[in-house]
Coordinates of C-alpha atoms in Angstrom, one line a residue:
M1 CA -38.0 -0.5 -10.2
T2 CA -34.7 1.2 -9.2
N3 CA -32.7 -0.5 -6.5
K4 CA -32.3 1.6 -3.4
K5 CA -28.5 1.3 -3.3
E6 CA -28.3 2.1 -7.0
L7 CA -30.4 5.2 -6.4
Q8 CA -28.3 6.2 -3.5
F9 CA -25.1 6.1 -5.6
S10 CA -26.9 7.8 -8.5
E11 CA -28.0 10.6 -6.2
G12 CA -24.6 10.6 -4.7
L13 CA -23.1 11.4 -8.1
G14 CA -25.3 14.4 -8.5
F15 CA -24.5 15.5 -4.9
L16 CA -20.8 15.4 -5.6
S17 CA -21.1 17.2 -8.9
E18 CA -22.6 20.2 -7.1
I19 CA -19.6 20.5 -4.8
K20 CA -16.9 22.9 -5.8
V21 CA -13.8 20.8 -5.9
E22 CA -10.3 22.2 -6.2
E23 CA -8.2 20.9 -9.1
S24 CA -5.9 19.2 -6.6
I25 CA -8.6 16.6 -5.9
E26 CA -8.9 15.9 -9.6
K27 CA -12.5 14.8 -9.7
P28 CA -13.7 14.7 -13.4
E29 CA -16.9 16.5 -14.3
Y30 CA -19.5 15.1 -16.7
G31 CA -19.1 16.3 -20.2
K32 CA -15.8 18.1 -19.5
V33 CA -13.1 15.8 -18.4
D34 CA -9.5 16.4 -17.8
V35 CA -7.4 15.2 -20.8
E36 CA -4.3 14.6 -18.5
K37 CA -6.1 11.7 -16.9
G38 CA -6.8 10.0 -20.2
W39 CA -10.5 10.9 -20.1
K40 CA -12.5 12.0 -23.2
T41 CA -12.4 15.8 -23.9
T42 CA -15.1 18.0 -25.3
T43 CA -12.7 20.5 -26.9
V44 CA -12.6 20.8 -30.7
N45 CA -10.3 18.2 -32.4
N46 CA -9.1 17.1 -28.9
K47 CA -6.8 20.2 -28.7
P48 CA -6.6 22.4 -25.6
E49 CA -7.9 25.9 -25.8
D50 CA -4.5 27.4 -24.8
P51 CA -2.0 26.6 -27.6
N52 CA 0.9 26.7 -25.1
L53 CA -0.6 24.2 -22.7
V54 CA 1.1 20.8 -23.2
T55 CA -1.1 17.8 -22.5
W56 CA -1.8 14.4 -24.0
D57 CA -2.4 14.5 -27.8
N58 CA -5.6 12.6 -27.3
A59 CA -7.3 10.0 -25.1
A60 CA -5.2 7.3 -26.8
D61 CA -1.9 9.0 -26.6
P62 CA 0.7 6.3 -26.2
M63 CA 2.8 8.5 -23.9
N64 CA 0.1 8.3 -21.3
P65 CA 1.1 5.4 -19.0
K66 CA -2.5 4.3 -18.9
N67 CA -2.2 3.6 -22.6
W68 CA 1.0 1.6 -22.4
P69 CA 1.0 -1.9 -23.8
M70 CA -0.1 -4.5 -21.3
K71 CA 3.5 -6.0 -21.3
D72 CA 5.0 -2.7 -20.1
K73 CA 2.3 -2.3 -17.4
W74 CA 2.9 -5.7 -16.0
I75 CA 6.7 -5.2 -16.0
V76 CA 6.5 -2.0 -14.0
T77 CA 4.0 -3.6 -11.6
L78 CA 6.2 -6.7 -11.2
I79 CA 9.3 -4.6 -10.5
I80 CA 7.7 -2.4 -7.8
S81 CA 6.1 -5.5 -6.3
L82 CA 9.5 -7.3 -6.1
F83 CA 11.1 -4.2 -4.5
L84 CA 8.4 -4.3 -1.9
L85 CA 8.8 -8.0 -1.4
A86 CA 12.5 -7.5 -0.5
T87 CA 11.9 -4.7 1.9
L88 CA 9.0 -6.4 3.6
M89 CA 11.0 -9.6 4.0
S90 CA 13.5 -7.5 5.9
S91 CA 10.8 -6.6 8.4
T92 CA 10.4 -10.2 9.6
I93 CA 13.4 -12.1 8.3
I94 CA 15.2 -12.0 11.7
S95 CA 12.3 -13.1 13.8
P96 CA 13.3 -16.8 13.9
A97 CA 16.9 -15.7 14.9
L98 CA 15.9 -13.3 17.7
P99 CA 17.3 -15.6 20.4
D100 CA 20.7 -15.7 18.5
I101 CA 20.6 -11.9 18.1
A102 CA 19.9 -11.4 21.8
K103 CA 22.8 -13.6 22.8
S104 CA 25.2 -12.1 20.2
L105 CA 24.4 -8.5 21.2
D106 CA 23.7 -9.0 24.9
I107 CA 20.1 -8.1 24.8
T108 CA 18.1 -9.2 27.8
S109 CA 14.8 -7.2 27.6
D110 CA 11.9 -8.6 25.6
V111 CA 11.0 -5.0 24.5
E112 CA 14.5 -4.4 23.2
I113 CA 14.6 -7.6 21.2
Q114 CA 11.2 -6.8 19.7
T115 CA 12.4 -3.3 18.9
T116 CA 15.0 -4.8 16.5
I117 CA 12.0 -5.8 14.3
S118 CA 9.8 -2.9 15.1
A119 CA 12.5 -0.3 14.4
F120 CA 12.3 -1.2 10.7
V121 CA 8.5 -0.7 10.7
L122 CA 9.0 2.7 12.5
G123 CA 11.2 3.7 9.5
Y124 CA 8.3 2.8 7.3
A125 CA 6.2 5.4 9.2
F126 CA 8.7 8.3 8.7
G127 CA 9.8 7.6 5.1
P128 CA 6.5 8.1 3.3
L129 CA 6.1 11.6 4.7
F130 CA 8.7 13.0 2.3
L131 CA 9.4 10.2 -0.2
A132 CA 5.8 10.0 -1.5
P133 CA 5.4 13.7 -2.1
L134 CA 8.9 13.9 -3.7
S135 CA 7.7 11.2 -6.1
E136 CA 4.9 13.6 -7.1
M137 CA 7.4 16.4 -7.7
Y138 CA 10.3 14.6 -9.4
G139 CA 8.7 11.4 -10.6
R140 CA 8.3 7.9 -9.3
V141 CA 11.4 6.2 -10.8
I142 CA 14.2 8.3 -9.4
V143 CA 12.7 8.3 -5.8
V144 CA 12.1 4.6 -5.8
Q145 CA 15.5 3.7 -7.1
W146 CA 17.6 5.9 -4.8
S147 CA 15.5 5.0 -1.8
N148 CA 16.3 1.4 -2.5
V149 CA 20.0 2.2 -2.7
W150 CA 19.6 3.7 0.7
F151 CA 17.9 0.5 1.9
V152 CA 20.8 -1.6 0.6
I153 CA 23.4 0.5 2.4
W154 CA 21.7 0.3 5.8
S155 CA 20.9 -3.4 5.4
I156 CA 24.6 -4.0 5.0
V157 CA 25.3 -1.8 8.1
S158 CA 22.7 -4.0 10.0
G159 CA 24.7 -7.1 9.1
F160 CA 27.8 -5.6 10.6
A161 CA 26.2 -4.2 13.7
A162 CA 28.2 -4.9 16.9
T163 CA 25.8 -3.5 19.5
K164 CA 22.0 -3.4 19.9
T165 CA 22.0 0.4 19.4
Q166 CA 23.8 0.1 16.1
L167 CA 21.4 -2.6 14.9
I168 CA 18.2 -0.7 15.9
T169 CA 19.5 2.5 14.3
A170 CA 20.5 0.7 11.1
R171 CA 17.1 -1.0 11.0
L172 CA 15.3 2.3 11.4
M173 CA 17.3 3.9 8.5
A174 CA 16.8 0.8 6.3
G175 CA 13.0 1.1 6.9
I176 CA 13.0 4.7 5.8
G177 CA 14.5 3.7 2.4
G178 CA 12.4 0.6 2.1
S179 CA 9.2 2.5 2.6
A180 CA 9.4 4.1 -0.8
A181 CA 8.2 0.9 -2.6
L182 CA 5.3 0.5 -0.1
T183 CA 4.0 4.0 -0.5
I184 CA 4.9 4.9 -4.0
G185 CA 4.0 1.5 -5.4
G186 CA 0.3 2.2 -5.0
G187 CA 0.7 5.4 -6.9
I188 CA 2.5 3.6 -9.7
V189 CA -0.4 1.1 -10.0
G190 CA -2.8 4.0 -10.2
D191 CA -0.6 5.7 -12.8
V192 CA -0.6 2.8 -15.3
W193 CA -3.8 0.9 -14.8
K194 CA -7.3 2.1 -15.7
P195 CA -10.0 1.8 -13.0
E196 CA -11.6 -1.3 -14.6
Q197 CA -8.2 -3.0 -14.6
R198 CA -6.9 -2.2 -11.1
G199 CA -8.3 -5.2 -9.3
R200 CA -6.2 -7.7 -11.2
S201 CA -3.1 -5.5 -11.0
L202 CA -3.5 -4.9 -7.3
A203 CA -3.9 -8.6 -6.8
L204 CA -0.2 -9.0 -8.0
Y205 CA 1.0 -5.8 -6.2
N206 CA -0.6 -6.8 -2.9
L207 CA 0.2 -10.5 -3.1
I208 CA 4.0 -10.5 -3.8
P209 CA 4.8 -8.0 -1.0
L210 CA 2.6 -9.7 1.5
L211 CA 4.5 -12.9 0.9
G212 CA 7.6 -11.0 2.2
P213 CA 6.6 -11.1 5.9
A214 CA 5.6 -14.8 5.4
F215 CA 8.7 -16.0 3.5
G216 CA 11.1 -13.7 5.4
P217 CA 11.1 -15.9 8.6
L218 CA 11.2 -19.1 6.5
M219 CA 14.4 -17.9 4.8
G220 CA 15.7 -16.3 7.9
G221 CA 15.3 -19.5 9.9
Y222 CA 17.4 -21.5 7.5
I223 CA 20.1 -18.8 7.1
A224 CA 20.4 -18.4 10.9
Q225 CA 20.7 -22.2 11.4
R226 CA 23.2 -22.8 8.6
A227 CA 25.2 -19.5 8.6
S228 CA 24.6 -16.5 10.8
W229 CA 21.7 -14.1 11.4
R230 CA 24.0 -11.4 9.8
W231 CA 23.7 -13.2 6.5
S232 CA 19.9 -12.5 6.6
F233 CA 20.7 -8.8 5.9
F234 CA 23.5 -9.5 3.4
T235 CA 21.3 -11.8 1.4
L236 CA 18.5 -9.2 1.2
A237 CA 21.1 -6.6 0.2
I238 CA 22.3 -8.8 -2.7
F239 CA 18.7 -9.5 -3.9
E240 CA 17.8 -5.8 -3.7
T241 CA 20.9 -4.8 -5.6
V242 CA 19.9 -7.1 -8.5
L243 CA 16.5 -5.5 -8.5
I244 CA 18.0 -2.0 -8.7
I245 CA 20.1 -2.9 -11.6
L246 CA 17.1 -4.5 -13.3
S247 CA 15.0 -1.4 -12.7
F248 CA 17.5 0.9 -14.4
A249 CA 17.1 -1.2 -17.5
T250 CA 13.3 -1.7 -17.5
F251 CA 11.6 0.8 -15.2
K252 CA 9.9 3.7 -17.0
E253 CA 8.5 6.8 -15.5
T254 CA 4.8 6.4 -14.8
Y255 CA 3.7 9.7 -13.1
G256 CA 1.6 11.6 -15.7
P257 CA 2.6 15.1 -14.7
T258 CA 6.3 14.2 -14.8
V259 CA 5.9 12.6 -18.3
L260 CA 4.2 15.7 -19.5
K261 CA 6.9 18.0 -18.0
R262 CA 9.5 16.0 -20.0
K263 CA 7.3 16.3 -23.1
A264 CA 7.1 20.1 -22.6
K265 CA 10.8 20.3 -22.2
A266 CA 11.5 18.4 -25.4
L267 CA 8.9 20.5 -27.3
R268 CA 10.5 23.8 -26.0
K269 CA 13.9 22.6 -27.3
A270 CA 12.5 21.4 -30.6
T271 CA 10.3 24.4 -31.4
G272 CA 12.1 27.2 -29.6
N273 CA 8.7 28.2 -28.0
F274 CA 9.7 28.7 -24.3
N275 CA 6.1 29.7 -23.4
L276 CA 5.1 26.0 -23.5
Y277 CA 4.0 24.7 -20.1
T278 CA 2.0 22.0 -18.3
K279 CA -0.9 22.6 -16.0
H280 CA 1.1 21.5 -12.9
K281 CA 4.1 23.7 -13.8
K282 CA 1.9 26.7 -14.1
E283 CA 0.3 26.1 -10.7
N284 CA 3.7 25.8 -8.9
P285 CA 6.3 27.7 -10.9
A286 CA 8.8 28.3 -8.1
L287 CA 10.8 25.6 -6.4
L288 CA 10.5 26.6 -2.7
P289 CA 6.6 27.0 -2.8
K290 CA 6.4 23.8 -4.7
L291 CA 8.5 22.0 -2.1
K292 CA 6.5 23.4 0.7
T293 CA 3.2 22.4 -0.9
T294 CA 4.4 18.9 -1.9
L295 CA 6.2 17.9 1.3
S296 CA 3.3 19.0 3.5
R297 CA 0.7 17.2 1.4
P298 CA 0.6 13.8 3.3
T299 CA 0.4 15.5 6.7
K300 CA -2.3 17.9 5.4
L301 CA -4.3 15.0 4.0
L302 CA -4.0 13.1 7.3
F303 CA -5.2 16.0 9.4
T304 CA -7.8 17.6 7.2
H305 CA -9.4 14.8 5.1
P306 CA -11.8 12.7 7.2
I307 CA -11.8 9.9 4.7
I308 CA -8.1 9.5 5.1
Q309 CA -8.4 9.5 8.8
I310 CA -11.0 6.8 8.7
L311 CA -8.9 4.6 6.4
A312 CA -5.8 5.3 8.4
I313 CA -7.5 3.9 11.6
Y314 CA -8.7 0.9 9.6
G315 CA -5.2 0.3 8.2
A316 CA -3.5 0.8 11.5
Y317 CA -5.5 -1.8 13.3
S318 CA -5.1 -4.2 10.4
F319 CA -1.3 -3.7 10.1
G320 CA -0.8 -3.8 13.9
L321 CA -2.6 -7.2 14.2
L322 CA -0.6 -8.5 11.3
Y323 CA 2.7 -7.7 13.0
I324 CA 1.6 -9.0 16.3
V325 CA 1.0 -12.3 14.6
H326 CA 4.2 -12.2 12.6
T327 CA 6.5 -11.4 15.5
T328 CA 5.1 -13.9 17.9
F329 CA 4.4 -16.8 15.5
P330 CA 7.9 -18.4 15.5
K331 CA 7.9 -18.5 19.3
L332 CA 4.8 -20.6 19.3
W333 CA 6.4 -23.3 17.3
T334 CA 9.8 -23.3 19.0
E335 CA 8.5 -23.2 22.6
R336 CA 5.1 -24.9 22.5
Y337 CA 5.6 -27.4 19.6
H338 CA 9.4 -27.8 20.2
E339 CA 10.4 -27.3 16.6
S340 CA 13.8 -26.2 15.4
V341 CA 14.3 -22.7 14.1
S342 CA 14.2 -23.8 10.5
Q343 CA 11.2 -26.1 11.0
S344 CA 9.3 -23.2 12.7
G345 CA 9.8 -21.1 9.6
L346 CA 7.9 -23.7 7.5
N347 CA 4.7 -22.7 9.3
F348 CA 4.8 -19.3 7.6
I349 CA 3.8 -21.2 4.4
S350 CA 0.2 -21.2 5.8
I351 CA 0.4 -17.4 6.0
A352 CA 1.6 -17.3 2.4
I353 CA -1.3 -19.6 1.3
G354 CA -3.8 -17.2 3.0
F355 CA -2.2 -14.2 1.3
T356 CA -2.3 -15.9 -2.0
I357 CA -5.9 -17.0 -1.8
G358 CA -7.0 -13.6 -0.5
A359 CA -5.2 -11.7 -3.3
Q360 CA -6.3 -14.0 -6.1
V361 CA -9.9 -13.8 -5.0
A362 CA -10.0 -10.1 -4.3
G363 CA -8.3 -9.1 -7.6
P364 CA -10.8 -10.3 -10.2
I365 CA -13.9 -10.0 -8.0
T366 CA -13.3 -6.3 -7.2
D367 CA -13.0 -5.6 -11.0
R368 CA -16.3 -7.4 -11.6
I369 CA -18.0 -5.6 -8.8
W370 CA -16.8 -2.3 -10.0
Q371 CA -18.0 -3.0 -13.6
H372 CA -21.3 -4.3 -12.3
L373 CA -22.0 -1.3 -10.1
R374 CA -20.9 1.0 -12.9
K375 CA -23.3 -0.6 -15.3
K376 CA -26.2 -0.5 -12.7
A377 CA -25.5 3.2 -12.1
A378 CA -25.6 3.9 -15.9
I379 CA -29.0 2.1 -16.2
S380 CA -30.5 4.0 -13.2
N381 CA -29.1 7.3 -14.3
P382 CA -29.3 7.7 -18.1
T383 CA -27.1 10.9 -18.0
L384 CA -24.1 8.6 -17.4
N385 CA -24.6 6.6 -20.7
G386 CA -21.9 7.3 -23.3
L387 CA -19.5 8.9 -20.9
E388 CA -16.2 7.5 -19.8
P389 CA -16.3 5.5 -16.5
V390 CA -16.9 7.8 -13.5
I391 CA -14.7 6.7 -10.7
I392 CA -16.7 5.9 -7.6
P393 CA -14.3 4.7 -4.8
E394 CA -17.2 3.2 -2.9
Y395 CA -17.6 0.5 -5.6
R396 CA -14.5 -1.1 -4.0
V397 CA -16.2 -1.5 -0.7
P398 CA -18.5 -4.6 -0.9
L399 CA -15.7 -7.1 -0.8
M400 CA -14.4 -5.6 2.4
V401 CA -17.3 -7.3 4.2
P402 CA -16.1 -10.9 4.0
G403 CA -12.5 -9.7 4.5
A404 CA -13.5 -8.0 7.8
L405 CA -15.3 -11.2 9.0
L406 CA -12.4 -13.5 8.2
V407 CA -9.9 -11.6 10.4
P408 CA -11.5 -12.3 13.8
V409 CA -12.6 -15.8 12.8
G410 CA -9.0 -16.7 11.8
L411 CA -7.6 -15.1 15.0
L412 CA -9.9 -17.2 17.2
I413 CA -9.2 -20.5 15.5
Y414 CA -5.4 -19.8 15.7
G415 CA -5.5 -18.7 19.3
W416 CA -7.5 -21.4 20.8
C417 CA -5.9 -24.2 18.8
A418 CA -2.5 -22.9 19.9
Q419 CA -3.5 -22.7 23.5
S420 CA -5.0 -26.2 23.4
H421 CA -1.9 -27.5 21.7
T422 CA -3.9 -29.2 18.9
H423 CA -2.3 -30.8 15.9
W424 CA -0.1 -28.3 14.1
I425 CA -2.6 -28.0 11.3
G426 CA -5.1 -26.2 13.6
P427 CA -3.1 -23.0 14.2
N428 CA -2.0 -22.9 10.6
I429 CA -5.6 -23.1 9.4
G430 CA -6.5 -20.2 11.6
I431 CA -3.6 -18.1 10.6
A432 CA -4.3 -18.8 6.9
I433 CA -7.9 -17.5 7.3
F434 CA -6.7 -14.4 9.2
S435 CA -4.1 -13.7 6.4
A436 CA -6.7 -14.1 3.7
G437 CA -9.0 -11.6 5.4
T438 CA -6.2 -9.1 5.9
T439 CA -5.3 -9.3 2.3
V440 CA -8.8 -8.7 1.1
G441 CA -9.2 -5.7 3.3
T442 CA -5.8 -4.2 2.3
H443 CA -6.7 -4.8 -1.4
C444 CA -10.0 -2.9 -1.1
Q445 CA -8.5 -0.1 0.9
T446 CA -5.7 0.5 -1.6
A447 CA -8.1 0.4 -4.5
Y448 CA -10.3 2.9 -2.7
V449 CA -7.5 5.4 -2.2
I450 CA -6.3 5.1 -5.8
D451 CA -9.8 5.8 -7.0
A452 CA -10.3 8.7 -4.6
Y453 CA -7.0 10.4 -5.1
P454 CA -5.9 9.7 -8.7
D455 CA -3.1 12.4 -8.9
H456 CA -2.1 12.3 -5.3
T457 CA -2.2 8.5 -4.7
A458 CA 1.3 8.3 -3.2
S459 CA 0.7 11.1 -0.8
A460 CA -2.7 9.7 0.3
L461 CA -1.2 6.3 0.8
A462 CA 1.7 7.9 2.7
A463 CA -0.8 9.6 5.1
I464 CA -2.4 6.3 5.8
A465 CA 1.0 4.5 6.1
V466 CA 2.1 6.8 8.9
M467 CA -0.7 5.4 11.1
K468 CA -0.3 1.9 9.9
D469 CA 3.4 1.8 10.5
F470 CA 3.2 3.4 14.0
A471 CA 0.8 0.6 14.8
G472 CA 3.1 -2.0 13.2
F473 CA 5.9 -0.6 15.4
G474 CA 4.0 -0.4 18.6
F475 CA 1.7 -3.4 18.7
P476 CA 4.4 -6.1 18.7
L477 CA 6.1 -4.4 21.7
F478 CA 3.3 -5.4 24.0
A479 CA 2.5 -8.7 22.3
P480 CA 4.9 -10.9 24.4
Q481 CA 3.5 -9.5 27.6
M482 CA -0.1 -9.9 26.4
Y483 CA 0.4 -13.6 25.5
K484 CA 2.3 -14.2 28.7
A485 CA -0.6 -12.9 30.7
L486 CA -3.6 -14.2 28.6
D487 CA -2.0 -17.0 26.6
Y488 CA -2.9 -17.5 23.0
G489 CA -6.6 -18.2 23.4
W490 CA -7.7 -15.2 25.4
G491 CA -5.0 -13.0 23.9
N492 CA -6.3 -13.6 20.4
T493 CA -9.9 -13.3 21.7
L494 CA -9.0 -9.8 22.8
I495 CA -7.5 -8.7 19.5
A496 CA -10.3 -10.4 17.6
G497 CA -12.7 -8.2 19.6
V498 CA -10.7 -5.2 18.4
A499 CA -11.0 -6.5 14.8
I500 CA -14.8 -6.8 15.2
L501 CA -15.2 -3.3 16.7
L502 CA -13.0 -1.5 14.1
G503 CA -13.1 -3.7 11.1
V504 CA -16.6 -5.0 10.7
P505 CA -18.4 -1.6 10.7
M506 CA -15.9 0.0 8.3
P507 CA -17.5 -1.3 5.0
W508 CA -20.9 0.0 6.2
V509 CA -19.5 3.4 7.0
L510 CA -17.7 3.7 3.7
W511 CA -20.6 2.4 1.6
N512 CA -23.2 4.7 3.2
Y513 CA -21.2 7.8 4.0
G514 CA -18.0 7.6 2.0
A515 CA -19.1 9.9 -0.8
R516 CA -20.3 12.6 1.6
I517 CA -17.2 12.4 3.8
R518 CA -15.0 12.8 0.7
A519 CA -17.1 15.7 -0.5
K520 CA -16.6 17.6 2.7
S521 CA -12.9 17.6 2.0
G522 CA -13.4 18.8 -1.6
A523 CA -12.6 22.5 -0.8
I524 CA -9.4 21.7 1.1
R525 CA -6.6 22.2 -1.3
V526 CA -3.7 19.8 -1.1

């Protein structure tokens, strides 16, 4: 007897196959699958019908990043993860030194001092709007590398800031450059890893960067106590410079259309046949129309694709809560527990532990769930047997359920233990649970987007990042006043309620209605 959920997904596949989908959505059809995505083709001898169309030689073409050796895939994933680690460390590295910064730059307002942190996150909101689509036009590598050069320059400027205006402005500009790794990184993971492998690769990609906001204050506390808060920026600039140099030696282009464009260029030169082209070049032959289409893609996705809007709201609340915790966490330990600045940073280890557990659990389990549901769908629908894996983003949803439940549980434990001034282990346990839940949710969300938008992953993640980073910018601004009025117990009860209202229903919505919501956007060309 066929399971109801299996039948629903089986029917959902048929429902989607009847929808006319523009090529920009890149949804493979049964029996006729796009060669450029590494899927099996039905054409004779694996050759395209148009002799001038340049594509992969076959499904196992080694030029296709999805067919790279595992070593090369892991190197690229590690490099982009380390880039993101450095930039996300910058978002919180100064949090233990905020009193020193306020004294040094004559800042008296709580909102202004929080803005020195939030301005960086605001830059994260603006950068993806043009950096992500540019990576789909010129390739991932060049955009990531030069964006990080921009980040290094403005990090150095931040270290030399003499006024609060200079610091806030420099932080904003640094955030714009740092956002490239956050937004384009998900696209890179989607470029090189096949669907059944993405869980484990995302475990690394999500874990290392999430350690940034946790270890940033730990490192920043020791730097501020032993040198100066300015050296927090200089240290990150040095670390990022080393990564940039390393990337020039090891970072290969991962975006399929860009790889094919270079292949076509080489073939034109070698053969003298200037009629050779790629599918993407034919669709957008002129520069200005291509720029217009490319740069407007994240905004168009955000305003016209309901599934992106839903995921953006989910991501915004999650990211906002994360930055409320990160920006107020040091103050708890210095004011309530009377720890030194460097000692208070040690408590961020609990956040790192939560992130690590969440990422290492989510990675392999999401892969197993994906493979299990794929197998079940093939059994309940024999027409799927023998085909390459059909990508169903909803197969990433089940693990969101425990993640959504862990977030409010962790917030409540952390808040009431802090308000009751229990042993220091109490708030740390709560914050670790919260961090694990946040990581699981982020992991599933990223995997969902990669599966749903295989060729426009960077733009789709950029659209979501806009909402996430505006929340990351705005939420910490009211956090000090909230905790001042409600204290940690009732303050965290309030935001735990938000987590329950927005986070807990999300897996149910995506599981039951995700396919239909995505299908409604199928005719909207991006």
